[in-house]
Short mmCIF file of C-alpha atoms in Angstrom, two decimals:
data_model
loop_
_atom_site.label_atom_id
_atom_site.label_comp_id
_atom_site.label_asym_id
_atom_site.label_seq_id
_atom_site.Cartn_x
_atom_site.Cartn_y
_atom_site.Cartn_z
CA UNK R 1 5.49 -24.84 4.34
CA UNK R 2 9.02 -26.01 3.41
CA UNK R 3 7.67 -29.31 2.04
CA UNK R 4 5.40 -27.52 -0.42
CA UNK R 5 8.21 -25.16 -1.38
CA UNK R 6 10.34 -28.20 -2.23
CA UNK R 7 7.61 -29.59 -4.47
CA UNK R 8 7.23 -26.17 -6.10
CA UNK R 9 10.97 -26.13 -6.82
CA UNK R 10 10.84 -29.49 -8.60
CA UNK R 11 7.73 -28.38 -10.50
CA UNK R 12 9.31 -25.18 -11.79
CA UNK R 13 12.46 -27.01 -12.86
CA UNK R 14 10.32 -29.43 -14.85
CA UNK R 15 8.29 -26.60 -16.37
CA UNK R 16 11.37 -24.80 -17.68
CA UNK R 17 12.32 -27.84 -19.76
CA UNK R 18 9.04 -27.62 -21.70
CA UNK R 19 9.93 -24.28 -23.26
CA UNK R 20 13.60 -24.99 -24.04
CA UNK R 21 14.37 -25.14 -27.78
CA UNK R 22 17.86 -26.61 -27.55
CA UNK R 23 17.87 -30.38 -27.11
CA UNK R 24 15.06 -32.81 -26.53
CA UNK R 25 13.53 -32.68 -23.05
CA UNK R 26 10.08 -34.06 -23.78
CA UNK R 27 10.99 -37.36 -22.10
CA UNK R 28 10.87 -35.52 -18.75
CA UNK R 29 7.19 -34.62 -19.28
CA UNK R 30 7.91 -31.16 -17.92
CA UNK R 31 4.32 -30.04 -18.50
CA UNK R 32 3.46 -32.14 -15.45
CA UNK R 33 5.13 -29.42 -13.41
CA UNK R 34 2.15 -27.16 -14.15
CA UNK R 35 -0.19 -29.97 -13.10
CA UNK R 36 1.56 -30.17 -9.74
CA UNK R 37 1.29 -26.39 -9.39
CA UNK R 38 -2.46 -26.73 -9.88
CA UNK R 39 -2.72 -29.46 -7.23
CA UNK R 40 -0.62 -27.43 -4.79
CA UNK R 41 -2.74 -24.31 -5.38
CA UNK R 42 -5.93 -26.19 -4.62
CA UNK R 43 -4.45 -27.72 -1.49
CA UNK R 44 -2.84 -24.59 -0.09
CA UNK R 45 -5.74 -22.20 -0.65
CA UNK R 46 -8.21 -24.65 0.86
CA UNK R 47 -5.90 -25.44 3.77
CA UNK R 48 -5.39 -21.75 4.61
CA UNK R 49 -9.12 -21.03 4.30
CA UNK R 50 -9.98 -23.95 6.59
CA UNK R 51 -7.41 -22.75 9.11
CA UNK R 52 -8.87 -19.23 9.12
CA UNK R 53 -12.37 -20.65 9.50
CA UNK R 54 -11.22 -22.80 12.41
CA UNK R 55 -9.53 -19.87 14.15
CA UNK R 56 -12.09 -17.13 13.42
CA UNK R 57 -15.29 -19.04 12.86
CA UNK R 58 -15.53 -18.13 9.17
CA UNK R 59 -13.49 -17.14 6.14
CA UNK R 60 -13.45 -13.41 5.54
CA UNK R 61 -13.73 -13.06 1.77
CA UNK R 62 -12.56 -9.45 1.68
CA UNK R 63 -9.36 -10.32 3.54
CA UNK R 64 -8.85 -13.38 1.35
CA UNK R 65 -9.18 -11.42 -1.89
CA UNK R 66 -6.87 -8.68 -0.61
CA UNK R 67 -4.15 -11.26 0.13
CA UNK R 68 -4.55 -12.88 -3.28
CA UNK R 69 -4.54 -9.53 -5.09
CA UNK R 70 -1.32 -8.34 -3.47
CA UNK R 71 0.26 -11.77 -3.98
CA UNK R 72 -0.57 -12.33 -7.64
CA UNK R 73 -1.31 -9.11 -9.52
CA UNK R 74 1.72 -6.81 -9.03
CA UNK R 75 4.40 -9.17 -10.31
CA UNK R 76 2.23 -10.39 -13.15
CA UNK R 77 1.35 -6.94 -14.48
CA UNK R 78 4.97 -5.82 -14.17
CA UNK R 79 5.91 -8.80 -16.35
CA UNK R 80 3.27 -7.79 -18.91
CA UNK R 81 4.76 -4.28 -18.89
CA UNK R 82 8.27 -5.69 -19.44
CA UNK R 83 7.02 -7.61 -22.47
CA UNK R 84 5.35 -4.44 -23.79
CA UNK R 85 8.54 -2.40 -23.41
CA UNK R 86 10.65 -5.06 -25.11
CA UNK R 87 8.27 -5.58 -28.03
CA UNK R 88 6.84 -2.10 -28.59
CA UNK R 89 9.52 0.16 -27.14
CA UNK R 90 12.81 -1.60 -27.90
CA UNK R 91 11.46 -3.41 -30.97
CA UNK R 92 12.90 -6.71 -29.73
CA UNK R 93 11.09 -9.53 -31.52
CA UNK R 94 8.85 -7.03 -33.23
CA UNK R 95 7.59 -9.95 -35.33
CA UNK R 96 5.54 -10.90 -32.26
CA UNK R 97 3.92 -7.45 -31.95
CA UNK R 98 0.74 -8.36 -33.81
CA UNK R 99 0.15 -11.49 -31.74
CA UNK R 100 0.99 -9.63 -28.54
CA UNK R 101 -1.50 -6.91 -29.44
CA UNK R 102 -4.14 -9.52 -30.16
CA UNK R 103 -3.50 -11.31 -26.87
CA UNK R 104 -3.12 -8.16 -24.75
CA UNK R 105 -6.84 -7.69 -23.92
CA UNK R 106 -6.87 -11.25 -22.57
CA UNK R 107 -3.56 -10.83 -20.74
CA UNK R 108 -4.80 -7.68 -19.01
CA UNK R 109 -8.11 -9.21 -17.92
CA UNK R 110 -6.79 -12.57 -16.72
CA UNK R 111 -8.30 -14.50 -19.60
CA UNK R 112 -4.89 -15.77 -20.72
CA UNK R 113 -6.16 -19.30 -21.34
CA UNK R 114 -8.28 -18.13 -24.29
CA UNK R 115 -5.36 -17.17 -26.60
CA UNK R 116 -3.42 -20.18 -25.27
CA UNK R 117 -6.10 -22.69 -26.29
CA UNK R 118 -7.69 -20.90 -29.25
CA UNK R 119 -4.96 -18.57 -30.50
CA UNK R 120 -5.08 -14.99 -31.77
CA UNK R 121 -4.81 -13.65 -35.32
CA UNK R 122 -5.06 -17.22 -36.53
CA UNK R 123 -1.91 -18.22 -34.61
CA UNK R 124 -1.81 -20.72 -31.75
CA UNK R 125 1.93 -20.32 -31.15
CA UNK R 126 4.44 -17.47 -31.06
CA UNK R 127 2.19 -15.62 -28.61
CA UNK R 128 4.19 -13.67 -25.97
CA UNK R 129 3.49 -14.64 -22.36
CA UNK R 130 1.49 -17.65 -23.55
CA UNK R 131 2.63 -19.64 -20.51
CA UNK R 132 0.61 -17.38 -18.21
CA UNK R 133 -2.53 -19.33 -19.22
CA UNK R 134 -2.33 -21.31 -15.97
CA UNK R 135 -2.55 -18.09 -13.95
CA UNK R 136 -5.85 -17.26 -15.61
CA UNK R 137 -7.18 -20.66 -14.60
CA UNK R 138 -6.03 -20.24 -10.99
CA UNK R 139 -7.40 -16.71 -10.64
CA UNK R 140 -10.92 -17.85 -11.52
CA UNK R 141 -10.56 -20.65 -9.01
CA UNK R 142 -9.59 -18.10 -6.33
CA UNK R 143 -12.72 -16.10 -7.14
CA UNK R 144 -15.26 -18.92 -7.11
CA UNK R 145 -14.02 -21.65 -4.77
CA UNK R 146 -14.12 -19.68 -1.46
CA UNK R 147 -17.65 -18.47 -2.19
CA UNK R 148 -18.86 -21.92 -3.10
CA UNK R 149 -17.31 -23.87 -0.22
CA UNK R 150 -16.93 -21.33 2.58
CA UNK R 151 -20.04 -19.22 2.02
CA UNK R 152 -22.64 -21.41 0.33
CA UNK R 153 -21.67 -24.47 2.36
CA UNK R 154 -20.69 -22.65 5.52
CA UNK R 155 -23.42 -24.36 7.54
CA UNK R 156 -23.24 -27.60 5.56
CA UNK R 157 -19.61 -28.50 6.17
CA UNK R 158 -20.28 -32.22 5.93
CA UNK R 159 -21.23 -31.64 2.29
CA UNK R 160 -17.93 -30.07 1.33
CA UNK R 161 -16.06 -33.25 0.51
CA UNK R 162 -18.97 -34.81 -1.43
CA UNK R 163 -19.40 -31.52 -3.31
CA UNK R 164 -15.69 -31.44 -4.12
CA UNK R 165 -15.72 -35.06 -5.30
CA UNK R 166 -18.74 -34.37 -7.48
CA UNK R 167 -16.98 -31.41 -9.09
CA UNK R 168 -13.87 -33.53 -9.64
CA UNK R 169 -15.99 -36.02 -11.57
CA UNK R 170 -17.68 -33.29 -13.62
CA UNK R 171 -14.47 -31.49 -14.55
CA UNK R 172 -12.74 -34.77 -15.36
CA UNK R 173 -15.39 -35.25 -18.05
CA UNK R 174 -15.32 -31.62 -19.23
CA UNK R 175 -13.24 -32.21 -22.40
CA UNK R 176 -16.34 -33.97 -23.75
CA UNK R 177 -18.45 -30.82 -23.29
CA UNK R 178 -17.50 -29.40 -26.66
CA UNK R 179 -15.03 -26.81 -27.92
CA UNK R 180 -14.79 -24.95 -24.63
CA UNK R 181 -14.57 -28.02 -22.43
CA UNK R 182 -10.77 -27.87 -22.53
CA UNK R 183 -10.95 -24.57 -20.63
CA UNK R 184 -12.60 -26.39 -17.72
CA UNK R 185 -10.40 -29.49 -17.49
CA UNK R 186 -7.50 -27.80 -15.60
CA UNK R 187 -9.87 -27.19 -12.68
CA UNK R 188 -9.94 -30.95 -12.21
CA UNK R 189 -6.29 -30.84 -11.12
CA UNK R 190 -6.93 -27.95 -8.71
CA UNK R 191 -9.91 -29.72 -7.18
CA UNK R 192 -7.79 -32.79 -6.45
CA UNK R 193 -5.63 -30.57 -4.24
CA UNK R 194 -8.76 -29.12 -2.62
CA UNK R 195 -9.96 -32.63 -1.79
CA UNK R 196 -6.62 -33.45 -0.15
CA UNK R 197 -6.93 -30.37 2.09
CA UNK R 198 -10.51 -31.21 3.10
CA UNK R 199 -9.62 -34.85 3.84
CA UNK R 200 -6.60 -33.95 5.97
CA UNK R 201 -8.64 -31.35 7.87
CA UNK R 202 -11.08 -33.98 9.18
CA UNK R 203 -9.80 -36.24 11.95
CA UNK R 204 -11.86 -39.20 10.72
CA UNK R 205 -10.38 -38.93 7.23
CA UNK R 206 -6.89 -37.99 8.38
CA UNK R 207 -6.42 -41.32 10.16
CA UNK R 208 -7.25 -43.14 6.93
CA UNK R 209 -5.04 -40.87 4.83
CA UNK R 210 -2.13 -41.43 7.17
CA UNK R 211 -1.97 -45.09 6.13
CA UNK R 212 -0.67 -43.79 2.79
CA UNK R 213 2.54 -42.73 4.53
CA UNK R 214 3.46 -46.33 5.40
CA UNK R 215 6.53 -47.56 3.59
CA UNK R 216 4.59 -50.02 1.43
CA UNK R 217 1.93 -47.54 0.30
CA UNK R 218 4.41 -44.72 -0.22
CA UNK R 219 6.67 -46.88 -2.39
CA UNK R 220 3.69 -48.05 -4.44
CA UNK R 221 2.43 -44.47 -4.94
CA UNK R 222 5.91 -43.23 -5.88
CA UNK R 223 6.39 -46.03 -8.42
CA UNK R 224 3.02 -45.35 -10.08
CA UNK R 225 3.65 -41.60 -10.04
CA UNK R 226 7.08 -41.99 -11.64
CA UNK R 227 5.73 -44.47 -14.20
CA UNK R 228 2.98 -42.09 -15.30
CA UNK R 229 5.45 -39.18 -15.35
CA UNK R 230 7.77 -40.90 -17.82
CA UNK R 231 5.21 -42.87 -19.82
CA UNK R 232 2.94 -39.89 -20.49
CA UNK R 233 5.16 -38.36 -23.25
CA UNK R 234 4.51 -41.51 -25.29
CA UNK R 235 0.75 -41.00 -25.22
CA UNK R 236 0.01 -37.35 -25.97
CA UNK R 237 -2.82 -38.12 -28.36
CA UNK R 238 -6.49 -38.99 -28.04
CA UNK R 239 -7.87 -41.18 -26.47
CA UNK R 240 -4.93 -41.80 -24.13
CA UNK R 241 -3.98 -38.28 -23.06
CA UNK R 242 -6.98 -37.48 -20.87
CA UNK R 243 -6.98 -40.76 -18.87
CA UNK R 244 -3.25 -40.32 -18.25
CA UNK R 245 -3.81 -36.70 -17.15
CA UNK R 246 -6.52 -37.87 -14.75
CA UNK R 247 -4.41 -40.72 -13.38
CA UNK R 248 -1.42 -38.43 -12.87
CA UNK R 249 -3.42 -35.92 -10.82
CA UNK R 250 -5.12 -38.57 -8.72
CA UNK R 251 -1.82 -40.28 -7.92
CA UNK R 252 -0.22 -36.87 -7.38
CA UNK R 253 -2.95 -36.05 -4.85
CA UNK R 254 -2.32 -39.34 -3.05
CA UNK R 255 1.40 -38.63 -3.02
CA UNK R 256 0.82 -35.14 -1.60
CA UNK R 257 -1.41 -36.56 1.14
CA UNK R 258 1.19 -39.21 1.97
CA UNK R 259 4.02 -36.66 2.18
CA UNK R 260 1.96 -34.31 4.34
CA UNK R 261 1.24 -37.06 6.86
CA UNK R 262 4.81 -38.34 7.05
CA UNK R 263 7.10 -37.57 9.96
CA UNK R 264 9.06 -34.45 9.07
CA UNK R 265 12.44 -36.22 9.29
CA UNK R 266 11.42 -38.57 6.49
CA UNK R 267 10.71 -35.80 3.99
CA UNK R 268 13.60 -33.53 4.87
CA UNK R 269 15.07 -33.84 1.38
CA UNK R 270 12.09 -31.87 0.01
CA UNK R 271 12.63 -29.25 2.70
CA UNK R 272 16.29 -28.78 1.77
CA UNK R 273 17.19 -25.06 1.96
CA UNK R 274 18.14 -24.94 -1.73
CA UNK R 275 14.77 -26.35 -2.79
CA UNK R 276 12.92 -24.09 -0.36
CA UNK R 277 14.78 -21.08 -1.76
CA UNK R 278 13.81 -21.98 -5.33
CA UNK R 279 10.25 -22.86 -4.34
CA UNK R 280 9.66 -19.49 -2.72
CA UNK R 281 10.81 -17.77 -5.91
CA UNK R 282 8.87 -20.13 -8.18
CA UNK R 283 6.14 -17.62 -9.08
CA UNK R 284 8.65 -15.05 -10.30
CA UNK R 285 10.71 -17.73 -12.05
CA UNK R 286 7.59 -18.98 -13.80
CA UNK R 287 6.74 -15.52 -15.08
CA UNK R 288 10.16 -14.72 -16.55
CA UNK R 289 11.65 -18.10 -17.45
CA UNK R 290 10.58 -17.96 -21.12
CA UNK R 291 12.26 -14.57 -21.54
CA UNK R 292 15.39 -15.93 -19.90
CA UNK R 293 15.35 -18.99 -22.15
CA UNK R 294 15.14 -16.67 -25.16
CA UNK R 295 18.20 -14.72 -23.96
CA UNK R 296 20.16 -17.90 -23.31
CA UNK R 297 19.24 -19.47 -26.64
CA UNK R 298 20.21 -16.37 -28.61
CA UNK R 299 23.60 -16.31 -26.86
CA UNK R 300 24.22 -20.04 -27.28
CA UNK R 301 22.96 -20.01 -30.86
CA UNK R 302 26.33 -18.57 -31.88
CA UNK R 303 27.95 -21.81 -30.72
CA UNK R 304 25.63 -24.08 -32.66
CA UNK R 305 27.61 -26.29 -35.04
CA UNK R 306 30.84 -25.92 -33.11
CA UNK R 307 29.65 -27.30 -29.77
CA UNK R 308 27.70 -30.53 -29.30
CA UNK R 309 24.00 -30.25 -28.49
CA UNK R 310 24.74 -32.63 -25.61
CA UNK R 311 26.63 -29.72 -24.05
CA UNK R 312 24.46 -26.85 -25.25
CA UNK R 313 21.13 -28.35 -24.11
CA UNK R 314 21.92 -28.64 -20.38
CA UNK R 315 23.97 -25.43 -20.49
CA UNK R 316 20.95 -23.62 -21.90
CA UNK R 317 18.80 -24.80 -18.99
CA UNK R 318 21.43 -23.86 -16.42
CA UNK R 319 21.90 -20.34 -17.84
CA UNK R 320 18.17 -19.71 -18.23
CA UNK R 321 17.41 -21.00 -14.75
CA UNK R 322 20.19 -18.88 -13.21
CA UNK R 323 18.92 -15.77 -15.03
CA UNK R 324 15.31 -16.44 -14.08
CA UNK R 325 16.26 -17.02 -10.45
CA UNK R 326 18.27 -13.80 -10.33
CA UNK R 327 15.41 -11.78 -11.84
CA UNK R 328 12.85 -13.45 -9.58
CA UNK R 329 14.99 -12.71 -6.52
CA UNK R 330 15.27 -9.05 -7.51
CA UNK R 331 11.50 -8.90 -8.05
CA UNK R 332 10.91 -10.63 -4.70
CA UNK R 333 13.08 -8.19 -2.76
CA UNK R 334 11.93 -5.01 -4.49
CA UNK R 335 8.28 -5.76 -5.24
CA UNK R 336 6.80 -9.11 -4.33
CA UNK R 337 7.64 -9.46 -0.63
CA UNK R 338 6.90 -5.82 0.35
CA UNK R 339 3.50 -5.99 -1.36
CA UNK R 340 2.69 -9.38 0.15
CA UNK R 341 3.44 -7.89 3.58
CA UNK R 342 1.21 -4.93 2.75
CA UNK R 343 -1.56 -7.29 1.68
CA UNK R 344 -1.27 -9.25 4.91
CA UNK R 345 -1.30 -6.03 6.94
CA UNK R 346 -4.47 -4.80 5.22
CA UNK R 347 -5.98 -8.27 5.54
CA UNK R 348 -5.15 -8.30 9.25
CA UNK R 349 -6.88 -4.95 9.71
CA UNK R 350 -9.96 -6.28 7.95
CA UNK R 351 -10.00 -9.36 10.16
CA UNK R 352 -9.56 -7.23 13.26
CA UNK R 353 -12.38 -4.93 12.18
CA UNK R 354 -10.16 -1.86 12.34
CA UNK R 355 -10.52 1.01 9.89
CA UNK R 356 -7.61 1.12 7.47
CA UNK R 357 -5.67 4.40 7.20
CA UNK R 358 -5.53 6.16 3.89
CA UNK R 359 -2.76 5.02 1.55
CA UNK R 360 -1.76 8.68 1.22
CA UNK R 361 -1.17 9.14 4.95
CA UNK R 362 0.14 5.66 5.71
CA UNK R 363 3.78 5.64 6.73
CA UNK R 364 6.17 3.73 4.49
#
């Protein structure tokens, strides 16, 4: 979907600013880019599952998990290997070796959010690949959500939206559950996207949702969304942070629903080829952007003191983004796209009920 790719592109550009160490970019609230990724993940996975159920009568879990595995795992584990080579093999930033070793069991088992929230070796920062915490959250969602909604509620489809809304309420309150409640709160954002997909899949709800695409409603939603985006950096402390996080996701869900029900000509800016190109590489960019920022900042550090930070700060982002895009494109061509195609081929064979040939004898 070009529209979703455009939103992904904006989200990854925002996310990169969070991890830049030259200049002050906090006013952009770049961490909201990850929130939008969560909402998009919930929407897209639910939308695709509903489409498969509509076409085939049910969601095939085996085929679903095959597609997710080939989509997510290869590039991620290659990135982990790159970090290992740089830190252990080439001794680059060997000062991070202890923290990387402490985090590695979590990185390898998709429990990345644990070192991110609770730290390792007594450290809550300076942990390599710390930004992959969101992938750990999403992977658990991929495991549980299809079973819950498309297996347990397969014959109770009318209960799906109420069940989703109930879970949204529960996870919105999860930070109050104690020390580990913060691990659950990100699922609130994902579930907002799930609710959007379920609403737009039902004709009776779609007609109501389409009113959001009127000029008046769309302008109101955009204004509130922008206001929360730029006000949120001012309120990053308790008790304001959580209500703002909740408001941002809810308004973001409304905005997504409005954009999805608009006439295509009216959202063509989000489907611009440049944004679509970036959006389709966003996963790879997300994985490597911190490494690329490190490279850029080391190079530009030599200019500190002789060149204004007003020049260095945007230049740092441009260089890091260009590097990350180049690496992500290389990964996409050599690894990501071929394996996604393989995953879809295997998934198609599962859906068709055909026996899959051995990997050893399969032609390449």
